[in-house]
PDB file of C-alpha atoms in Angstrom:
ATOM      1  CA  UNK A1039    -113.925  40.271  26.493  1.00 48.00           C
ATOM      2  CA  UNK A1040    -111.382  40.958  24.025  1.00 46.00           C
ATOM      3  CA  UNK A1041    -109.488  43.497  26.176  1.00 50.00           C
ATOM      4  CA  UNK A1042    -109.113  41.092  29.132  1.00 54.00           C
ATOM      5  CA  UNK A1043    -107.748  38.329  26.770  1.00 55.00           C
ATOM      6  CA  UNK A1044    -105.173  40.750  25.445  1.00 70.00           C
ATOM      7  CA  UNK A1045    -104.221  41.524  29.053  1.00 72.00           C
ATOM      8  CA  UNK A1046    -103.809  37.937  29.802  1.00 73.00           C
ATOM      9  CA  UNK A1047    -101.795  37.432  26.844  1.00 72.00           C
ATOM     10  CA  UNK A1048     -99.483  40.187  27.797  1.00 72.00           C
ATOM     11  CA  UNK A1049     -99.038  38.714  31.265  1.00 73.00           C
ATOM     12  CA  UNK A1050     -98.315  35.298  29.691  1.00 74.00           C
ATOM     13  CA  UNK A1051     -95.795  36.689  27.325  1.00 75.00           C
ATOM     14  CA  UNK A1052     -94.171  38.775  30.142  1.00 77.00           C
ATOM     15  CA  UNK A1053     -93.924  35.664  32.381  1.00 77.00           C
ATOM     16  CA  UNK A1054     -92.509  33.785  29.438  1.00 78.00           C
ATOM     17  CA  UNK A1055     -89.891  36.600  28.660  1.00 78.00           C
ATOM     18  CA  UNK A1056     -89.044  36.564  32.449  1.00 80.00           C
ATOM     19  CA  UNK A1057     -88.620  32.688  32.374  1.00 80.00           C
ATOM     20  CA  UNK A1058     -86.266  33.035  29.300  1.00 78.00           C
ATOM     21  CA  UNK A1059     -84.262  35.678  30.997  1.00 77.00           C
ATOM     22  CA  UNK A1060     -83.731  33.796  34.144  1.00 79.00           C
ATOM     23  CA  UNK A1061     -82.767  30.755  32.034  1.00 74.00           C
ATOM     24  CA  UNK A1062     -80.306  32.903  29.811  1.00 70.00           C
ATOM     25  CA  UNK A1063     -78.883  34.318  33.224  1.00 75.00           C
ATOM     26  CA  UNK A1064     -78.342  30.692  34.481  1.00 77.00           C
ATOM     27  CA  UNK A1065     -76.704  29.643  31.261  1.00 72.00           C
ATOM     28  CA  UNK A1066     -74.609  32.817  31.262  1.00 67.00           C
ATOM     29  CA  UNK A1067     -73.599  32.093  34.722  1.00 72.00           C
ATOM     30  CA  UNK A1068     -72.729  28.644  33.958  1.00 71.00           C
ATOM     31  CA  UNK A1069     -70.581  29.584  31.101  1.00 64.00           C
ATOM     32  CA  UNK A1070     -68.973  32.158  33.152  1.00 68.00           C
ATOM     33  CA  UNK A1071     -68.118  29.459  35.834  1.00 79.00           C
ATOM     34  CA  UNK A1072     -66.767  27.212  33.059  1.00 69.00           C
ATOM     35  CA  UNK A1073     -64.750  30.156  31.694  1.00 65.00           C
ATOM     36  CA  UNK A1074     -63.240  30.739  35.096  1.00 71.00           C
ATOM     37  CA  UNK A1075     -62.415  27.082  35.480  1.00 72.00           C
ATOM     38  CA  UNK A1076     -60.936  26.885  31.932  1.00 67.00           C
ATOM     39  CA  UNK A1077     -58.688  29.961  32.818  1.00 67.00           C
ATOM     40  CA  UNK A1078     -57.717  28.323  36.122  1.00 72.00           C
ATOM     41  CA  UNK A1079     -57.003  24.959  34.411  1.00 70.00           C
ATOM     42  CA  UNK A1080     -54.888  26.948  31.793  1.00 63.00           C
ATOM     43  CA  UNK A1081     -53.032  28.691  34.517  1.00 70.00           C
ATOM     44  CA  UNK A1082     -52.284  25.549  36.251  1.00 81.00           C
ATOM     45  CA  UNK A1083     -51.195  24.015  33.065  1.00 70.00           C
ATOM     46  CA  UNK A1084     -48.926  27.050  32.266  1.00 71.00           C
ATOM     47  CA  UNK A1085     -47.270  26.706  35.713  1.00 78.00           C
ATOM     48  CA  UNK A1086     -46.856  22.914  35.234  1.00 80.00           C
ATOM     49  CA  UNK A1087     -45.449  23.488  31.802  1.00 76.00           C
ATOM     50  CA  UNK A1088     -43.011  26.027  33.126  1.00 78.00           C
ATOM     51  CA  UNK A1089     -42.004  23.718  35.903  1.00 82.00           C
ATOM     52  CA  UNK A1090     -41.577  20.902  33.546  1.00 82.00           C
ATOM     53  CA  UNK A1091     -39.420  22.924  31.216  1.00 81.00           C
ATOM     54  CA  UNK A1092     -37.348  24.115  34.210  1.00 80.00           C
ATOM     55  CA  UNK A1093     -36.967  20.452  35.319  1.00 81.00           C
ATOM     56  CA  UNK A1094     -36.068  19.488  31.820  1.00 80.00           C
ATOM     57  CA  UNK A1095     -33.359  22.123  31.530  1.00 80.00           C
ATOM     58  CA  UNK A1096     -32.061  21.252  34.976  1.00 81.00           C
ATOM     59  CA  UNK A1097     -31.996  17.558  33.844  1.00 79.00           C
ATOM     60  CA  UNK A1098     -30.277  18.449  30.595  1.00 80.00           C
ATOM     61  CA  UNK A1099     -27.751  20.508  32.548  1.00 80.00           C
ATOM     62  CA  UNK A1100     -27.133  17.636  34.927  1.00 77.00           C
ATOM     63  CA  UNK A1101     -26.843  15.057  32.127  1.00 71.00           C
ATOM     64  CA  UNK A1102     -24.379  17.354  30.284  1.00 75.00           C
ATOM     65  CA  UNK A1103     -22.381  17.630  33.720  1.00 75.00           C
ATOM     66  CA  UNK A1104     -22.484  13.779  34.126  1.00 69.00           C
ATOM     67  CA  UNK A1105     -21.354  13.197  30.421  1.00 66.00           C
ATOM     68  CA  UNK A1106     -18.430  15.550  30.996  1.00 66.00           C
ATOM     69  CA  UNK A1107     -17.440  13.724  34.147  1.00 68.00           C
ATOM     70  CA  UNK A1108     -17.720  10.551  32.458  1.00 65.00           C
ATOM     71  CA  UNK A1109     -15.550  11.642  29.590  1.00 66.00           C
ATOM     72  CA  UNK A1110     -12.914  12.799  32.022  1.00 68.00           C
ATOM     73  CA  UNK A1111     -13.024   9.500  33.804  1.00 68.00           C
ATOM     74  CA  UNK A1112     -12.785   7.705  30.457  1.00 66.00           C
ATOM     75  CA  UNK A1113      -9.468   9.491  29.815  1.00 68.00           C
ATOM     76  CA  UNK A1114      -8.027   8.297  33.069  1.00 68.00           C
ATOM     77  CA  UNK A1115      -9.274   4.810  32.195  1.00 66.00           C
ATOM     78  CA  UNK A1116      -7.809   4.917  28.859  1.00 65.00           C
ATOM     79  CA  UNK A1117      -4.403   5.771  30.459  1.00 69.00           C
ATOM     80  CA  UNK A1118      -4.671   2.809  32.808  1.00 64.00           C
ATOM     81  CA  UNK A1119      -5.790   0.366  30.141  1.00 61.00           C
ATOM     82  CA  UNK A1120      -3.555   1.358  27.218  1.00 63.00           C
ATOM     83  CA  UNK A1121      -0.578   3.520  28.279  1.00 69.00           C
ATOM     84  CA  UNK A1122       0.245   2.072  31.635  1.00 69.00           C
ATOM     85  CA  UNK A1123       0.072  -1.487  30.115  1.00 66.00           C
ATOM     86  CA  UNK A1124       2.478  -0.370  27.346  1.00 69.00           C
ATOM     87  CA  UNK A1125       4.863   1.078  29.981  1.00 71.00           C
ATOM     88  CA  UNK A1126       4.819  -2.089  32.226  1.00 70.00           C
ATOM     89  CA  UNK A1127       4.801  -4.717  29.559  1.00 69.00           C
ATOM     90  CA  UNK A1128       8.559  -4.153  28.274  1.00 74.00           C
ATOM     91  CA  UNK A1129       9.787  -4.448  31.883  1.00 74.00           C
ATOM     92  CA  UNK A1130       7.767  -7.546  32.702  1.00 68.00           C
ATOM     93  CA  UNK A1131       5.543  -5.923  35.338  1.00 71.00           C
ATOM     94  CA  UNK A1132       2.051  -6.407  34.050  1.00 65.00           C
ATOM     95  CA  UNK A1133       1.323  -8.020  37.477  1.00 67.00           C
ATOM     96  CA  UNK A1134       1.269  -4.418  38.756  1.00 67.00           C
ATOM     97  CA  UNK A1135      -1.918  -4.042  36.667  1.00 66.00           C
ATOM     98  CA  UNK A1136      -3.783  -6.597  38.930  1.00 66.00           C
ATOM     99  CA  UNK A1137      -5.349  -3.941  41.230  1.00 68.00           C
ATOM    100  CA  UNK A1138      -5.748  -1.452  38.301  1.00 69.00           C
ATOM    101  CA  UNK A1139      -7.618  -4.071  36.350  1.00 67.00           C
ATOM    102  CA  UNK A1140     -10.043  -4.727  39.361  1.00 68.00           C
ATOM    103  CA  UNK A1141     -10.748  -0.914  39.676  1.00 70.00           C
ATOM    104  CA  UNK A1142     -11.351  -0.640  35.950  1.00 69.00           C
ATOM    105  CA  UNK A1143     -13.616  -3.522  36.045  1.00 68.00           C
ATOM    106  CA  UNK A1144     -15.567  -2.072  38.946  1.00 71.00           C
ATOM    107  CA  UNK A1145     -15.879   1.201  37.086  1.00 70.00           C
ATOM    108  CA  UNK A1146     -17.384  -0.595  34.024  1.00 67.00           C
ATOM    109  CA  UNK A1147     -19.645  -2.791  36.004  1.00 67.00           C
ATOM    110  CA  UNK A1148     -21.073   0.273  37.677  1.00 67.00           C
ATOM    111  CA  UNK A1149     -21.822   1.984  34.468  1.00 61.00           C
ATOM    112  CA  UNK A1150     -22.858  -1.123  32.336  1.00 60.00           C
ATOM    113  CA  UNK A1151     -23.179  -0.137  28.701  1.00 55.00           C
ATOM    114  CA  UNK A1152     -25.349   2.834  29.325  1.00 52.00           C
ATOM    115  CA  UNK A1153     -24.326   5.571  26.874  1.00 51.00           C
ATOM    116  CA  UNK A1154     -21.224   3.777  26.043  1.00 58.00           C
ATOM    117  CA  UNK A1155     -20.092   4.480  22.287  1.00 69.00           C
ATOM    118  CA  UNK A1156     -17.918   1.984  20.493  1.00 74.00           C
ATOM    119  CA  UNK A1157     -14.582   3.667  21.669  1.00 76.00           C
ATOM    120  CA  UNK A1158     -15.600   3.171  25.330  1.00 76.00           C
ATOM    121  CA  UNK A1159     -16.645  -0.412  24.740  1.00 82.00           C
ATOM    122  CA  UNK A1160     -13.404  -0.874  23.089  1.00 83.00           C
ATOM    123  CA  UNK A1161     -11.618   0.307  26.210  1.00 80.00           C
ATOM    124  CA  UNK A1162     -13.547  -2.091  28.292  1.00 82.00           C
ATOM    125  CA  UNK A1163     -12.692  -4.950  26.136  1.00 86.00           C
ATOM    126  CA  UNK A1164      -9.050  -3.974  26.272  1.00 83.00           C
ATOM    127  CA  UNK A1165      -9.427  -3.793  30.058  1.00 81.00           C
ATOM    128  CA  UNK A1166     -10.879  -7.321  30.144  1.00 85.00           C
ATOM    129  CA  UNK A1167      -7.930  -8.548  27.957  1.00 87.00           C
ATOM    130  CA  UNK A1168      -5.470  -6.832  30.269  1.00 81.00           C
ATOM    131  CA  UNK A1169      -6.983  -8.625  33.261  1.00 82.00           C
ATOM    132  CA  UNK A1170      -6.822 -11.782  31.401  1.00 86.00           C
ATOM    133  CA  UNK A1171      -3.152 -11.251  30.598  1.00 84.00           C
ATOM    134  CA  UNK A1172      -2.356 -10.607  34.408  1.00 80.00           C
ATOM    135  CA  UNK A1173      -4.317 -13.731  35.425  1.00 84.00           C
ATOM    136  CA  UNK A1174      -2.619 -15.833  32.744  1.00 86.00           C
ATOM    137  CA  UNK A1175       0.851 -14.499  33.850  1.00 81.00           C
ATOM    138  CA  UNK A1176      -0.141 -15.573  37.419  1.00 81.00           C
ATOM    139  CA  UNK A1177      -1.044 -19.086  36.280  1.00 86.00           C
ATOM    140  CA  UNK A1178      -4.902 -18.450  36.902  1.00 88.00           C
ATOM    141  CA  UNK A1179      -5.698 -19.851  33.473  1.00 93.00           C
ATOM    142  CA  UNK A1180      -9.404 -20.544  34.039  1.00 94.00           C
ATOM    143  CA  UNK A1181      -9.864 -16.989  35.347  1.00 91.00           C
ATOM    144  CA  UNK A1182      -7.877 -15.497  32.457  1.00 91.00           C
ATOM    145  CA  UNK A1183      -9.995 -17.429  29.955  1.00 95.00           C
ATOM    146  CA  UNK A1184     -13.137 -15.999  31.656  1.00 94.00           C
ATOM    147  CA  UNK A1185     -11.831 -12.474  31.027  1.00 91.00           C
ATOM    148  CA  UNK A1186     -10.804 -13.291  27.353  1.00 95.00           C
ATOM    149  CA  UNK A1187     -14.333 -14.588  26.821  1.00 95.00           C
ATOM    150  CA  UNK A1188     -15.780 -11.201  28.146  1.00 92.00           C
ATOM    151  CA  UNK A1189     -13.492  -9.091  25.865  1.00 92.00           C
ATOM    152  CA  UNK A1190     -14.446 -11.321  22.962  1.00 95.00           C
ATOM    153  CA  UNK A1191     -18.224 -10.755  23.566  1.00 94.00           C
ATOM    154  CA  UNK A1192     -17.684  -7.110  23.706  1.00 92.00           C
ATOM    155  CA  UNK A1193     -15.611  -7.216  20.395  1.00 92.00           C
ATOM    156  CA  UNK A1194     -18.341  -9.298  18.773  1.00 93.00           C
ATOM    157  CA  UNK A1195     -21.086  -6.795  19.714  1.00 91.00           C
ATOM    158  CA  UNK A1196     -18.900  -3.840  18.486  1.00 90.00           C
ATOM    159  CA  UNK A1197     -18.411  -5.622  15.040  1.00 91.00           C
ATOM    160  CA  UNK A1198     -22.120  -6.464  14.943  1.00 90.00           C
ATOM    161  CA  UNK A1199     -22.913  -2.791  15.291  1.00 89.00           C
ATOM    162  CA  UNK A1200     -20.103  -1.586  13.169  1.00 87.00           C
ATOM    163  CA  UNK A1201     -19.530  -4.337  10.434  1.00 88.00           C
ATOM    164  CA  UNK A1202     -17.572  -1.994   8.088  1.00 88.00           C
ATOM    165  CA  UNK A1203     -15.205  -0.711  10.553  1.00 89.00           C
ATOM    166  CA  UNK A1204     -11.669  -2.311   9.961  1.00 89.00           C
ATOM    167  CA  UNK A1205     -10.423  -1.538  13.474  1.00 89.00           C
ATOM    168  CA  UNK A1206     -13.231  -3.359  15.167  1.00 90.00           C
ATOM    169  CA  UNK A1207     -12.452  -6.483  12.950  1.00 90.00           C
ATOM    170  CA  UNK A1208      -8.711  -6.110  13.992  1.00 91.00           C
ATOM    171  CA  UNK A1209      -9.635  -6.157  17.665  1.00 92.00           C
ATOM    172  CA  UNK A1210     -11.999  -9.079  17.136  1.00 94.00           C
ATOM    173  CA  UNK A1211      -9.129 -11.130  15.366  1.00 94.00           C
ATOM    174  CA  UNK A1212      -6.931 -10.412  18.530  1.00 93.00           C
ATOM    175  CA  UNK A1213      -9.693 -11.541  20.860  1.00 95.00           C
ATOM    176  CA  UNK A1214     -10.050 -14.813  19.051  1.00 96.00           C
ATOM    177  CA  UNK A1215      -6.458 -15.473  19.069  1.00 95.00           C
ATOM    178  CA  UNK A1216      -6.081 -14.508  22.743  1.00 94.00           C
ATOM    179  CA  UNK A1217      -8.747 -16.888  23.843  1.00 96.00           C
ATOM    180  CA  UNK A1218      -7.560 -19.671  21.377  1.00 96.00           C
ATOM    181  CA  UNK A1219      -4.006 -19.318  22.894  1.00 95.00           C
ATOM    182  CA  UNK A1220      -5.456 -19.669  26.489  1.00 95.00           C
ATOM    183  CA  UNK A1221      -7.703 -22.615  25.559  1.00 96.00           C
ATOM    184  CA  UNK A1222      -4.720 -24.343  23.796  1.00 95.00           C
ATOM    185  CA  UNK A1223      -2.646 -23.736  26.942  1.00 94.00           C
ATOM    186  CA  UNK A1224      -5.394 -25.310  28.955  1.00 94.00           C
ATOM    187  CA  UNK A1225      -5.347 -28.357  26.721  1.00 95.00           C
ATOM    188  CA  UNK A1226      -8.781 -27.690  25.093  1.00 95.00           C
ATOM    189  CA  UNK A1227      -7.525 -28.167  21.498  1.00 96.00           C
ATOM    190  CA  UNK A1228     -10.930 -28.402  19.878  1.00 97.00           C
ATOM    191  CA  UNK A1229     -12.200 -25.141  21.398  1.00 96.00           C
ATOM    192  CA  UNK A1230      -8.766 -23.450  20.662  1.00 96.00           C
ATOM    193  CA  UNK A1231      -9.188 -24.573  16.959  1.00 97.00           C
ATOM    194  CA  UNK A1232     -12.671 -23.127  16.718  1.00 97.00           C
ATOM    195  CA  UNK A1233     -11.325 -19.786  18.002  1.00 96.00           C
ATOM    196  CA  UNK A1234      -8.432 -19.907  15.586  1.00 96.00           C
ATOM    197  CA  UNK A1235     -10.691 -20.600  12.671  1.00 96.00           C
ATOM    198  CA  UNK A1236     -12.849 -17.592  13.529  1.00 96.00           C
ATOM    199  CA  UNK A1237      -9.588 -15.386  13.769  1.00 95.00           C
ATOM    200  CA  UNK A1238      -8.639 -16.752  10.323  1.00 95.00           C
ATOM    201  CA  UNK A1239     -12.127 -15.609   8.915  1.00 94.00           C
ATOM    202  CA  UNK A1240     -11.498 -12.187  10.363  1.00 92.00           C
ATOM    203  CA  UNK A1241      -8.029 -12.084   8.801  1.00 92.00           C
ATOM    204  CA  UNK A1242      -9.492 -13.016   5.412  1.00 92.00           C
ATOM    205  CA  UNK A1243     -12.042 -10.188   5.695  1.00 90.00           C
ATOM    206  CA  UNK A1244      -9.337  -7.766   6.521  1.00 90.00           C
ATOM    207  CA  UNK A1245      -6.915  -8.806   3.742  1.00 90.00           C
ATOM    208  CA  UNK A1246      -9.760  -8.763   1.220  1.00 89.00           C
ATOM    209  CA  UNK A1247     -10.516  -5.132   2.210  1.00 87.00           C
ATOM    210  CA  UNK A1248      -6.749  -4.270   2.235  1.00 87.00           C
ATOM    211  CA  UNK A1249      -4.870  -6.725   0.141  1.00 88.00           C
ATOM    212  CA  UNK A1250      -1.502  -4.783   0.344  1.00 89.00           C
ATOM    213  CA  UNK A1251      -1.503  -4.175   4.088  1.00 88.00           C
ATOM    214  CA  UNK A1252       1.563  -5.906   5.528  1.00 91.00           C
ATOM    215  CA  UNK A1253       0.055  -6.255   9.094  1.00 89.00           C
ATOM    216  CA  UNK A1254      -3.136  -7.737   8.022  1.00 87.00           C
ATOM    217  CA  UNK A1255      -1.266 -10.174   5.650  1.00 91.00           C
ATOM    218  CA  UNK A1256       0.732 -11.160   8.670  1.00 91.00           C
ATOM    219  CA  UNK A1257      -2.485 -11.746  10.476  1.00 88.00           C
ATOM    220  CA  UNK A1258      -3.487 -14.073   7.890  1.00 90.00           C
ATOM    221  CA  UNK A1259      -0.135 -15.832   7.865  1.00 92.00           C
ATOM    222  CA  UNK A1260      -0.421 -16.294  11.522  1.00 89.00           C
ATOM    223  CA  UNK A1261      -3.841 -17.914  11.190  1.00 89.00           C
TER     224      UNK A1261
END
């Protein structure tokens, strides 16, 4: 009968609607759980971000303190490398720099080249040269040559990084001559000549850039 079919249709439609409602509730519940998880993940990420930012600020502050401490240490090293040398050289007591040279060498070995700007590296080269001078004065020629080679290597690196800096070429000229003199004293004239020729090349560059500079003209004349 038509009435019973209509009632059956209604029951079917009701059951279908109930299934859709249950499915919608399950989907809504799933989205709610996902939303909670997303909020929780965002909260964790925020905490981690804030912790990372705090660590970053602390690390930056620590790096700034370390940089300041190193700058202060470099001032002391600069005094020992340059000022103390200049005070002891006129009275013929460069031997007193022996222990100082070892301490300065230990300092630079500890730091390596990390964060070292050209001025600091120049100090290190000067420290190596001072050590070579002391060893040469003590008759330890082979050890002195090793130090002069270390100084020369640093100067070459500085010039490679700053090819247009006249001071770096000045220092390189001096290093070539120091090593050349020591090698000549050792009797290795071929190696000495190689270094003297390299020094002359540096002198020629310096004079080309400053043709009226009396000091650099004297370098060329010396070469």
